[in-house]
XYZ file of C-alpha atoms in Angstrom:
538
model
C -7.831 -0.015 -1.452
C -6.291 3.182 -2.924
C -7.426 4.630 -6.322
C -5.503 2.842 -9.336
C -1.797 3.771 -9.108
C -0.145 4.933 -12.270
C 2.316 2.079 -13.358
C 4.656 3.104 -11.293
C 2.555 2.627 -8.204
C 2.194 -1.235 -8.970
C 5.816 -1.909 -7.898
C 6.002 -1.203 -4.266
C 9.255 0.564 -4.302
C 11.486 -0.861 -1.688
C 13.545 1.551 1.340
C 16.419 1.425 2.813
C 15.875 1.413 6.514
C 17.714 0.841 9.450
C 18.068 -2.859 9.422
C 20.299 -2.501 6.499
C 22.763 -0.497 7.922
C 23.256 -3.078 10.821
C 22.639 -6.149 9.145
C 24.290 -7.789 5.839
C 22.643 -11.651 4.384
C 25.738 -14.197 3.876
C 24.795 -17.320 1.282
C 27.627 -20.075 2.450
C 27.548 -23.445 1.645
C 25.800 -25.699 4.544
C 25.233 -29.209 5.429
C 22.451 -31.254 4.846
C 20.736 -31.078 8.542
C 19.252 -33.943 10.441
C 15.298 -32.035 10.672
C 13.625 -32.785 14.105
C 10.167 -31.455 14.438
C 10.930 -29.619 17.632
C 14.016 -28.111 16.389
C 16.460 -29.403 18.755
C 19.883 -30.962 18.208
C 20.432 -28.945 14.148
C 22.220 -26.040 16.265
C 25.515 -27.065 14.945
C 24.376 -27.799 10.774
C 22.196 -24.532 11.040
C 23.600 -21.155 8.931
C 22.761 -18.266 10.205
C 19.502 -16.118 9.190
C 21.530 -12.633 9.006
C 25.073 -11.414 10.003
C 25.574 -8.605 12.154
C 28.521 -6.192 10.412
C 31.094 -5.025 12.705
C 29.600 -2.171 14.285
C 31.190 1.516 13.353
C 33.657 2.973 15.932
C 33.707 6.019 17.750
C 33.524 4.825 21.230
C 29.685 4.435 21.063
C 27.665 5.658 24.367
C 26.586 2.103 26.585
C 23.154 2.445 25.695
C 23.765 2.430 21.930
C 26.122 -0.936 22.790
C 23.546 -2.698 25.216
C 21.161 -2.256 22.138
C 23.605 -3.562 19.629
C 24.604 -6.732 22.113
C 20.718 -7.601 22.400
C 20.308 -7.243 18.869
C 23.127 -9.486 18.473
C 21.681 -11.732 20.864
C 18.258 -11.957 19.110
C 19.826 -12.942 16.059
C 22.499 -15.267 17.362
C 18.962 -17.598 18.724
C 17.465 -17.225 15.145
C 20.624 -18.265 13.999
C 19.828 -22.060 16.072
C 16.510 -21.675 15.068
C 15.757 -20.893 11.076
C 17.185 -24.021 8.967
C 18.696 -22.919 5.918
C 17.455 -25.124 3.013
C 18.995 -26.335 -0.312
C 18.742 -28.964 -3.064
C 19.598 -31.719 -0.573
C 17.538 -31.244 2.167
C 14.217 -29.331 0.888
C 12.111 -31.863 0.339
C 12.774 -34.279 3.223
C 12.931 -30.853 5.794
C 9.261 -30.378 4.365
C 7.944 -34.033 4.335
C 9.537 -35.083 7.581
C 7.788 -31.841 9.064
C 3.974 -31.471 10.018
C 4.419 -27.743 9.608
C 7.049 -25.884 7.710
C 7.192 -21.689 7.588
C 9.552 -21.075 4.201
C 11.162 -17.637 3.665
C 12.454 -18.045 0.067
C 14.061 -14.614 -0.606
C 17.022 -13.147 -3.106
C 20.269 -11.890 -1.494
C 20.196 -8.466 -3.542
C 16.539 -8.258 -3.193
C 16.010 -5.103 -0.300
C 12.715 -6.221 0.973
C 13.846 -9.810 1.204
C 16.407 -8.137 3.624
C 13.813 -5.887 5.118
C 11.898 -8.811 6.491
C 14.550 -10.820 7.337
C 14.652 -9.276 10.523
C 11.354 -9.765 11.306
C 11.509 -13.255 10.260
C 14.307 -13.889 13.150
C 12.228 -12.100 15.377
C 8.833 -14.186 14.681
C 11.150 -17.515 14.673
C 12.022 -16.634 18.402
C 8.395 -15.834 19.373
C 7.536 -19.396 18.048
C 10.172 -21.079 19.649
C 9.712 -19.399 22.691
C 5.431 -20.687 23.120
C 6.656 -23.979 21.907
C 4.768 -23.909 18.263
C 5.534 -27.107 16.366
C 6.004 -24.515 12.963
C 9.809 -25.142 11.881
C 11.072 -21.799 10.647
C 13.191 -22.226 7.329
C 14.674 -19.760 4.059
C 15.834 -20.617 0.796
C 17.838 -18.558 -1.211
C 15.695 -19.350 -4.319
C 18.524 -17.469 -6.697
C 20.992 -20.430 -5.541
C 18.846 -22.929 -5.477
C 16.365 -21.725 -8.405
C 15.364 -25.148 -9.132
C 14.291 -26.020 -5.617
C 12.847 -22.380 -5.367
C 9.991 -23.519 -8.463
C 9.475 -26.947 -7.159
C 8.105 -25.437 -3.894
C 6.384 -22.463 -5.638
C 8.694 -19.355 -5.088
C 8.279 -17.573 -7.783
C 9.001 -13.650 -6.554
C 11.144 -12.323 -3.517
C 10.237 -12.036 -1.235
C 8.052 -15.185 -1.000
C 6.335 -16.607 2.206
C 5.009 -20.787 2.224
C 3.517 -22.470 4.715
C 3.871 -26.522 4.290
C 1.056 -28.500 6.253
C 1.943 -32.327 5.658
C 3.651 -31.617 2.659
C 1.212 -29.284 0.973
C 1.680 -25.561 0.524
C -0.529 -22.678 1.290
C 0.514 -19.084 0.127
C 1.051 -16.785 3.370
C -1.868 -14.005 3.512
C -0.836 -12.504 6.675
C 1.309 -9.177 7.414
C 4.861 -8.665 7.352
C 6.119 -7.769 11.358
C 7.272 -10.248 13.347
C 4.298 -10.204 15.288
C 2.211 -10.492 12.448
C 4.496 -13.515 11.276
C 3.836 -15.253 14.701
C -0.246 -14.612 14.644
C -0.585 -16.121 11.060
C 1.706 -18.822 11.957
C -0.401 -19.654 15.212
C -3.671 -19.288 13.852
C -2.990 -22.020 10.461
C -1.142 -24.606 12.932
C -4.291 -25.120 15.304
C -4.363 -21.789 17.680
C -6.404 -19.232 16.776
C -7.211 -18.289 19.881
C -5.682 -17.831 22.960
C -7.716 -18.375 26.185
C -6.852 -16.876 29.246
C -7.426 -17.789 32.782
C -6.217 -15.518 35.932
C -5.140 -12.006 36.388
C -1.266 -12.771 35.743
C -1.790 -14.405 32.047
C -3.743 -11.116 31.199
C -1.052 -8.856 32.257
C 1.641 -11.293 30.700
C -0.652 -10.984 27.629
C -0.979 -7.377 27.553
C 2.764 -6.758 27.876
C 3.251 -9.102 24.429
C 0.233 -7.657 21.938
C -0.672 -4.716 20.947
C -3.360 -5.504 18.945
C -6.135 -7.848 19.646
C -9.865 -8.816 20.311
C -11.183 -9.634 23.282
C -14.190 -12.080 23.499
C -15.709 -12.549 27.023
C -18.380 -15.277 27.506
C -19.483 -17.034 30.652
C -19.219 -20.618 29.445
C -17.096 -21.789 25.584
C -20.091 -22.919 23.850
C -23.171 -21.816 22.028
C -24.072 -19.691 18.766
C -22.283 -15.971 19.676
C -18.716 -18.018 20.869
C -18.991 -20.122 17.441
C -19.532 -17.225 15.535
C -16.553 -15.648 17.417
C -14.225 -18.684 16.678
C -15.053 -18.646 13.060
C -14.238 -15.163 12.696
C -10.505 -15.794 14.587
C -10.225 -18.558 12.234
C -10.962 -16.236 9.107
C -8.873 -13.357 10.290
C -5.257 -13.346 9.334
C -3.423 -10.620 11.460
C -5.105 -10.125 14.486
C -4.851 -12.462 17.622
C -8.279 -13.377 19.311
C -8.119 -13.610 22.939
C -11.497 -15.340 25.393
C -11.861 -15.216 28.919
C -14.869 -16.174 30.986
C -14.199 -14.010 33.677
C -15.310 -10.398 34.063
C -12.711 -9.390 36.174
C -9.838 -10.843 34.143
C -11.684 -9.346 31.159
C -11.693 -5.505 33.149
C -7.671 -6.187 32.975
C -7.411 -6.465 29.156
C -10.647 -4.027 28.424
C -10.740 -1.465 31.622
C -14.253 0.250 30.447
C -16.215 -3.232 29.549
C -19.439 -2.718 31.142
C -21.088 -6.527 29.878
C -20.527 -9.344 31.852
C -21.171 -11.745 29.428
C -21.051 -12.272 25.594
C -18.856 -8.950 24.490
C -16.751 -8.126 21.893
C -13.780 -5.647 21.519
C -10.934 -4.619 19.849
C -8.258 -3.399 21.668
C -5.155 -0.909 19.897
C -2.385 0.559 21.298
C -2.908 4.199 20.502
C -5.066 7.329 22.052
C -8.611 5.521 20.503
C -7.252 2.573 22.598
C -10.553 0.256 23.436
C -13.568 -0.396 20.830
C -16.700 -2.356 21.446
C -18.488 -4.491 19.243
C -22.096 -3.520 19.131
C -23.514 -5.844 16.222
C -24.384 -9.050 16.064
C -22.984 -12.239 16.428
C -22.723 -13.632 13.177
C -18.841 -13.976 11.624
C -19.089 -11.552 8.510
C -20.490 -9.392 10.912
C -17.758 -8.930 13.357
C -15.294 -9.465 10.337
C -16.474 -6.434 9.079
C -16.115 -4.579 12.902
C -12.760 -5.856 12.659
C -11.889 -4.661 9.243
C -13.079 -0.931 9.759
C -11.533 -0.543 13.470
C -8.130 -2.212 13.482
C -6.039 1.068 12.059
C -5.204 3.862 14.243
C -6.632 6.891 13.969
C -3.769 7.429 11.871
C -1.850 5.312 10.149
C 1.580 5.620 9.390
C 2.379 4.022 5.982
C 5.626 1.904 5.876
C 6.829 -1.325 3.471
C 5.495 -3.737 6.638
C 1.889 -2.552 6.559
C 1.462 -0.966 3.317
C -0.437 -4.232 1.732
C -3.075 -4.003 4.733
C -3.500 -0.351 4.250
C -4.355 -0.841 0.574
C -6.254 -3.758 0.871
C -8.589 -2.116 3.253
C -12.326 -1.537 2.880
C -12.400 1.722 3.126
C -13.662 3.508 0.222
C -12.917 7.023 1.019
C -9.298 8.053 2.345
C -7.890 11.304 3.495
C -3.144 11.132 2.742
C -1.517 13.521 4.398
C 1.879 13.864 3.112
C 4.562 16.153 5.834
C 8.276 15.782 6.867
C 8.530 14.221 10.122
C 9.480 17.082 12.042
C 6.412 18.838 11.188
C 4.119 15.780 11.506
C 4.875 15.708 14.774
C 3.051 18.939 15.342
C 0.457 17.649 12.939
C -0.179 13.982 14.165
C -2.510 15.191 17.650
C -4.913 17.804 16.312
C -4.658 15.485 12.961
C -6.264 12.284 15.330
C -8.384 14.392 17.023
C -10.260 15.255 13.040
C -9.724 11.888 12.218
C -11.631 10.402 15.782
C -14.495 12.499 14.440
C -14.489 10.693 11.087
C -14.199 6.998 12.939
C -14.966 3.587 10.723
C -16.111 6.529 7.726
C -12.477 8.252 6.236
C -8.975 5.929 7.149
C -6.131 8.808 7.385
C -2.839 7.954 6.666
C 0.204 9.955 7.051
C 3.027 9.278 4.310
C 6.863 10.793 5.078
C 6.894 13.293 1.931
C 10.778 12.640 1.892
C 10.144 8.912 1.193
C 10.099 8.764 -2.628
C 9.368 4.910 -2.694
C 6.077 5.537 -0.757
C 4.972 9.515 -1.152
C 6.297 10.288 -4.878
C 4.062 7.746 -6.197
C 1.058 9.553 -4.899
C 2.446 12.748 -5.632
C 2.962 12.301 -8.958
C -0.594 11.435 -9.522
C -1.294 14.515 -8.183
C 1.093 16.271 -10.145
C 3.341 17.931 -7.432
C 5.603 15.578 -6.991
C 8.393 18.052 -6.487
C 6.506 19.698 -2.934
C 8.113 20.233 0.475
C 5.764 21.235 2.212
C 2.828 19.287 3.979
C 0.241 18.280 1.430
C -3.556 17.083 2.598
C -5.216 14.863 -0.012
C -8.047 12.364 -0.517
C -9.220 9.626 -2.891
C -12.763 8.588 -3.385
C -12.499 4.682 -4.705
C -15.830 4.463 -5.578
C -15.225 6.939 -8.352
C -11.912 6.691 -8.722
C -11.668 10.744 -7.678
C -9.058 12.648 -6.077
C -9.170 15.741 -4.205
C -6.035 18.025 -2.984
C -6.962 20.776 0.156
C -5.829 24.090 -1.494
C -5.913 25.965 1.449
C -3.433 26.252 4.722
C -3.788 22.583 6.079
C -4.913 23.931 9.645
C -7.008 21.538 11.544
C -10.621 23.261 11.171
C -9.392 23.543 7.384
C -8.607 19.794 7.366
C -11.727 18.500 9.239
C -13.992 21.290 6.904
C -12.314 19.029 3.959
C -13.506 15.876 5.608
C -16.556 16.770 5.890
C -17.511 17.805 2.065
C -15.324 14.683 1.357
C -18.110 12.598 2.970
C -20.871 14.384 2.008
C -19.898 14.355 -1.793
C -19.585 18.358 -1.837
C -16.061 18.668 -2.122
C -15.000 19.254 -6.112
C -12.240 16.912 -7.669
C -8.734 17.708 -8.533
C -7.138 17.334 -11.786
C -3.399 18.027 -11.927
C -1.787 21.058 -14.470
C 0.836 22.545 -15.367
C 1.546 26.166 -14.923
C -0.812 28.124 -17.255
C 2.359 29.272 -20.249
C 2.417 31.833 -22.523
C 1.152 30.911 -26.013
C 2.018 34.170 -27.912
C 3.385 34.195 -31.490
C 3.036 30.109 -31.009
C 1.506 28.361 -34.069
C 1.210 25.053 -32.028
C -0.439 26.571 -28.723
C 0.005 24.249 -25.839
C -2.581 23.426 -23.381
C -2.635 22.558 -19.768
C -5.575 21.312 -17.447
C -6.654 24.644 -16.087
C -6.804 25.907 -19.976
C -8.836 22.922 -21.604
C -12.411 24.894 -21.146
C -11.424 28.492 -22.268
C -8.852 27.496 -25.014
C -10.413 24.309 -26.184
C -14.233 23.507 -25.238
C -15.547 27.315 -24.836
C -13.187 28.055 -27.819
C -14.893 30.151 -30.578
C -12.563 28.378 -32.912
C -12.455 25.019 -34.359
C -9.684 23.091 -33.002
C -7.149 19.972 -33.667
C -5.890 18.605 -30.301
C -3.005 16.351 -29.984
C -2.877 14.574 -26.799
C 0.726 13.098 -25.935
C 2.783 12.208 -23.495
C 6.716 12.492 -22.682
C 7.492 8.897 -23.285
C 5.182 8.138 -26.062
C 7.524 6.466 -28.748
C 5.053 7.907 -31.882
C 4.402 10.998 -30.377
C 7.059 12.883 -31.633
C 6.075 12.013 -35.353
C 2.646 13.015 -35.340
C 4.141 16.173 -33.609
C 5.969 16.984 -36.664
C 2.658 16.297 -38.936
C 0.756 18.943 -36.471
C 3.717 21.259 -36.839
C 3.620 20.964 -40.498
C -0.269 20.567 -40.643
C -0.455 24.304 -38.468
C 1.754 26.349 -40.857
C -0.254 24.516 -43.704
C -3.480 26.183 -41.926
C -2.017 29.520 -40.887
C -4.429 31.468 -43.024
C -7.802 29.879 -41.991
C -8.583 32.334 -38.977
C -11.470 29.788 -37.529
C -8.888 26.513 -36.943
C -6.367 26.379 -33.813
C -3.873 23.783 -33.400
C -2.689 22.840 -30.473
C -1.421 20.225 -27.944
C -1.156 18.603 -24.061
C 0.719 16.227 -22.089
C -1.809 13.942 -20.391
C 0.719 12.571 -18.226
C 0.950 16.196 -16.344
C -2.676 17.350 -17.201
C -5.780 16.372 -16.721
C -9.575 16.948 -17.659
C -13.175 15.598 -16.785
C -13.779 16.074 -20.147
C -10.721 14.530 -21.546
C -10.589 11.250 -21.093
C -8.031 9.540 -23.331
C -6.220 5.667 -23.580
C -3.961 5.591 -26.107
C -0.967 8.088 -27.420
C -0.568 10.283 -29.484
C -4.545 11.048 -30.079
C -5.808 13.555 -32.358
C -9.237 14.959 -31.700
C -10.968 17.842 -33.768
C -13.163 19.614 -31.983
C -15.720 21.477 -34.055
C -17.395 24.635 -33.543
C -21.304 23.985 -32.150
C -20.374 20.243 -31.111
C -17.283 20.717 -28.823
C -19.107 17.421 -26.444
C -18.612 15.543 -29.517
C -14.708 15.978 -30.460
C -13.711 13.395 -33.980
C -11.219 11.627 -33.529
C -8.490 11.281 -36.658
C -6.164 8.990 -37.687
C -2.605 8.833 -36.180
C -1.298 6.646 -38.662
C -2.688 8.774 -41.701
C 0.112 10.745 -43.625
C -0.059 14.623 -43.594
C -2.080 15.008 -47.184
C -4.673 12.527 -46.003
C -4.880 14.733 -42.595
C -5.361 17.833 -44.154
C -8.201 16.801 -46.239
C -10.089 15.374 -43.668
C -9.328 18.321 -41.809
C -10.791 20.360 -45.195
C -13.817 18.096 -44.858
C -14.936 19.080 -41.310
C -14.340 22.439 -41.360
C -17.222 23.083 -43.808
C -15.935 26.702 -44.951
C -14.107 25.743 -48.549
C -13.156 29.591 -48.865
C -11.359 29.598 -46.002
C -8.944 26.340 -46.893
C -6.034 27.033 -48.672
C -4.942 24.948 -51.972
C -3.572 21.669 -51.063
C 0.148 21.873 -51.253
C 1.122 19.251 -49.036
C-alpha cells in the first residue's frame, strides 16, 4: 500500500461525479414483500434502488437522450430487482434466502450514492446469468436498529448472508466487480467455456480475467488453479480445454496444455504465467499483473490500489488535458518497469484524491504536472525536480529502483531572519542554521494547530529577549507540519530541543510544561559559560 497518509489521508474523501448529477436516492415507506428466492412476483412491493431527476432542458441532441432513456431503462429493471428492506421484513428476507447481497447505505452519505449505481448495474448482471444471490439495501439511518442487528456499522456497508450468516464483502466496488465477488462466494468461481461463440460472448462481457487452459479438469496444476479462483476476490477465472477456443481469448498462447494468463484490456493486453503451479504462487502473478500500466486512481478502485503489494510506486499528478499527452510515452516508461514500480496517475484538480498526497509533499497548492514516488519499505518519498519529460521520468525510475535516488523532505520558502530575535527555520535551513550552527541553540518544534503551542511560544519569546546578550545561544523555531528533516524526527507538539555546541547528534530535550524561570536555568546549566548568562530576572 501507499506510505502512511497524514490523518487526513485515512478518510477517503468522497467526489462528486457524474452519477450525482443524474441520479437522486428517495427513502419512502414500502410494504413488507413476499421474498421468493428467484426474485419473481415482488415487482409490485419493490421501491426503487435510485430515481432518475427530470433531465435539464435545452432540447438535448438524440444521442445525449438515447443515453438518458437506457440509463433510465437500466435502472427501471434494478428497480424490480433490489428489495428494499426494513424492520418488518429483514430478517425473514435473509432467513427465507440461501444467499442475500445487502447494500446498507445513508441517504446523505456521497459514496453510498456513488455505488448505488453500480449496485443496480451488478443486480442486473446477476439477474441476467440467473444467480440465486437476492440483491437488497437498507437505509441503516431509518432503520438504525435493523442496520446493527445485521452488522452495518459505516456507509457504505456491503453483507453477504449465506443461510443466515454474514460475511463482510472483500471485493471491489464496480458493478463488475460486484457481480465477480458475488459469483465466486455463491458456488462459481469459475466459468468454463466450451466453443468458439461462448469465448467471443465472454470476451465482449470482461475485461479482466485469467485464462487457464488444460486438456482434461483434473490433476495437481488445475487444483492449484481452482484454489487460487477461489482465493481471489476481483478477478473472474475462466478454463477451457481447447487450444483453439483458448487462441480466441489469448491470441499469442503458444502451450497447448496446462497455461496460465492474465488477460487486461489496455496496450500490455495479454500476460503469461511462467511459475509454478502452486496457489500462492499464481496469487502472487495475479497480484503484481492485474493493474494497467497505469492506473488511474478513482473512489471505485482506490482500496485495490492501496492494498497492493507493491512496495515501490511512482504518482504522477497532471490535469487531464495534459495527461492525455502524458499517459502514452508515460506507459511506454512504465512497460519497462513491469511487476517492479505500479504508476498511477491522480487528476491534480481532484482535491479528495491528489491534495492528500500533495500535502504530504508540501505543494499542495501546484498546477502543474507533478512526478513523485514512495518507497514503503522505508516509508520514503521522492519528488522529480526536473522537467517531467519521459527520459527524465524513466532516469527517476531507475535510481528509484536501484536505491540511488535521494529522498524528499518538504519546506517552506527559505525567509528572511534579519533583526528577528526568534529566527524561524524551514527544512532546507535545519543543517546550516541549526546542526552546522557554531552557536548553541533552543529549537521549538510546532505546528499550526497545536493547542499548547502558542504558550510555549510566548515562553521562547520571552526566554530570547531574556538571552539577548549571550552571543553563543540562538533561539529559534519550525512548523513540522510544512517542514521536514532526516534528522528531525519529532511526535509530540510543541517540543523543545537544545542543541549544544560539539554534540548537535545529541539535541536535550526540555520540558514544555516547565514555567519560564525553571527554563532559563536549565538553559544556564547547559550552556556551561556562567559569564556569559545574564542575572536571573525572570
Amino acid at each position: 500500500m501507499f506510505p502512511a497518509k497524514p490523518t487526513s489521508r485515512s478518510i477517503l474523501f468522497t467526489a462528486t461525479i457524474f452519477f450525482l448529477l443524474i441520479f437522486t436516492i428517495y427513502v419512502t415507506a414500502n410494504e413488507d414483500p413476499t421474498v421468493e428466492t428467484d426474485n419473481e412476483g415482488v415487482d409490485s412491493d419493490l421501491q426503487e434502488l435510485i430515481a432518475i431527476d427530470e433531465q435539464g432542458g435545452g432540447g438535448g441532441e438524440e444521442q445525449q437522450q438515447g443515453d438518458q432513456q437506457k440509463e433510465a431503462e437500466v435502472l427501471s429493471k434494478a428497480q424490480r430487482i433490489v428489495l428494499e428492506l426494513n424492520s418488518d421484513n429483514a430478517r425473514r428476507v435473509i432467513d427465507q434466502n440461501e444467499f442475500v447481497l445487502i447494500l446498507g447505505y445513508a441517504p446523505w452519505c456521497a459514496r453510498s450514492a456513488e455505488l448505488m449505481p453500480q449496485f443496480a448495474e451488478a443486480a442486473n448482471k446477476l439477474k441476467d446469468l440467473g444467480s440465486p444471490v437476492l440483491m437488497a439495501k437498507l437505509d441503516a439511518e431509518r432503520y438504525p436498529k435493523v442496520a446493527s442487528t445485521l452488522g452495518i456499522k459505516g456507509f457504505p456497508t456491503l453483507l453477504l448472508f449465506i443461510n443466515g450468516t454474514s460475511q463482510v464483502y472483500t471485493g471491489g466496488f464496480s458493478g463488475e466487480d460486484i457481480v465477480i465477488w458475488a459469483r465466486k462466494k455463491t458456488g462459481l468461481p469459475v466459468i468454463r467455456i466450451i466453443s468458439s461463440v461462448e469465448a467471443e460472448d465472454f470476451q465482449k462481457k470482461y475485461h479482466l480475467f485469467v485464462l487457464g487452459l488444460f486438456d482434461k479438469f483434473e490433476g495437481h496444476d488445475y487444483e492449484e488453479f481452482i484454489k487460487a479462483a477461489t482465493t481471489d476476490n476481483e478477478i473472474q477465472f475462466v478454463e477451457v480445454s481447447s487450444s483453439s477456443v483458448a487462441k480466441i481469448l489469448f491470441p499469442n498462447i503458444n502451450a497447448t496444455d496446462h497455461f496460465i494468463g492474465i488477460v487486461k484490456s489496455e496496450p500490455e493486453k495479454y500476460i503469461a504465467y511462467g511459475g509454478i503451479f502452486e496457489k500462492d504462487t499464481i496469487l502472487q502473478f495475479l497480484e503484481y499483473n492485474k493493474f494497467p500500466l497505469v492506473t488511474i486512481l478513482t473512489e471505485l478502485n482506490s482500496a485495490r490500489v492501496y492494498s497492493s503489494p507493491f512496495k515501490l510506486q511512482v504518482i504522477v499528478f497532471a490535469d487531464s488535458d495534459d495527461f492525455k499527452n502524458l499517459i502514452q510515452p508515460l506507459q511506454e516508461v512504465a512497460r519497462k518497469f513491469i511487476s517492479k514500480i505500479m504508476f498511477v496517475y491522480i487528476d491534480i484538480a481532484d482535491e479528495n484524491q491528489a491534495k492528500p498526497f500533495l500535502t504530504l509533499l508540501g505543494i499542495e497548492d501546484s498546477e502543474n504536472t507533478v512526478v513523485s514516488a514512495f518507497d514503503n519499505r522505508m516509508s520514503s518519498k521522492y519528488l522529480l525536480e526536473s522537467n517531467p519529460t519521459p527520459s527524465n521520468i524513466e532516469e527517476f525510475c531507475s535510481r528509484l529502483l536501484h536505491g540511488t535516488l535521494s529522498p524528499y523532505f518538504k519546506s517552506q520558502p527559505i525567509p528572511d531572519n534579519k533583526e528577528k530575535i526568534l529566527q524561524v527555520i524551514v527544512g532546507k535551513t535545519l543543517d546550516d542554521l541549526v546542526l552546522s550552527s557554531p552557536k548553541n541553540v533552543l529549537l521549538e518544534v510546532y505546528t499550526p494547530w497545536c493547542i499548547n503551542c502558542e504558550t510555549t511560544t510566548k515562553q521562547i519569546e520571552k526566554l530570547a529577549k531574556h538571552f539577548m546578550g549571550v552571543d553563543n545561544l540562538v533561539f529559534a523555531r519550525i512548523d513540522a507540519s510544512a517542514n521536514e528533516h532526516p534528522k528531525l524526527q519529532v511526535d509530540d507538539y510543541p517540543t523543545l530541543l537544545f542543541y549544544p555546541v560539539g554534540d548537535k547528534a545529541n539535541p536535550v530535550k526540555l520540558s514544555t510544561k516547565s514555567t519560564s524561570k525553571d527554563l532559563a536555568t536549565v538553559i544556564k546549566s547547559l550552556l556551561r559559560a556562567k559569564k556569559d548568562v545574564p542575572k536571573d530576572e525572570l
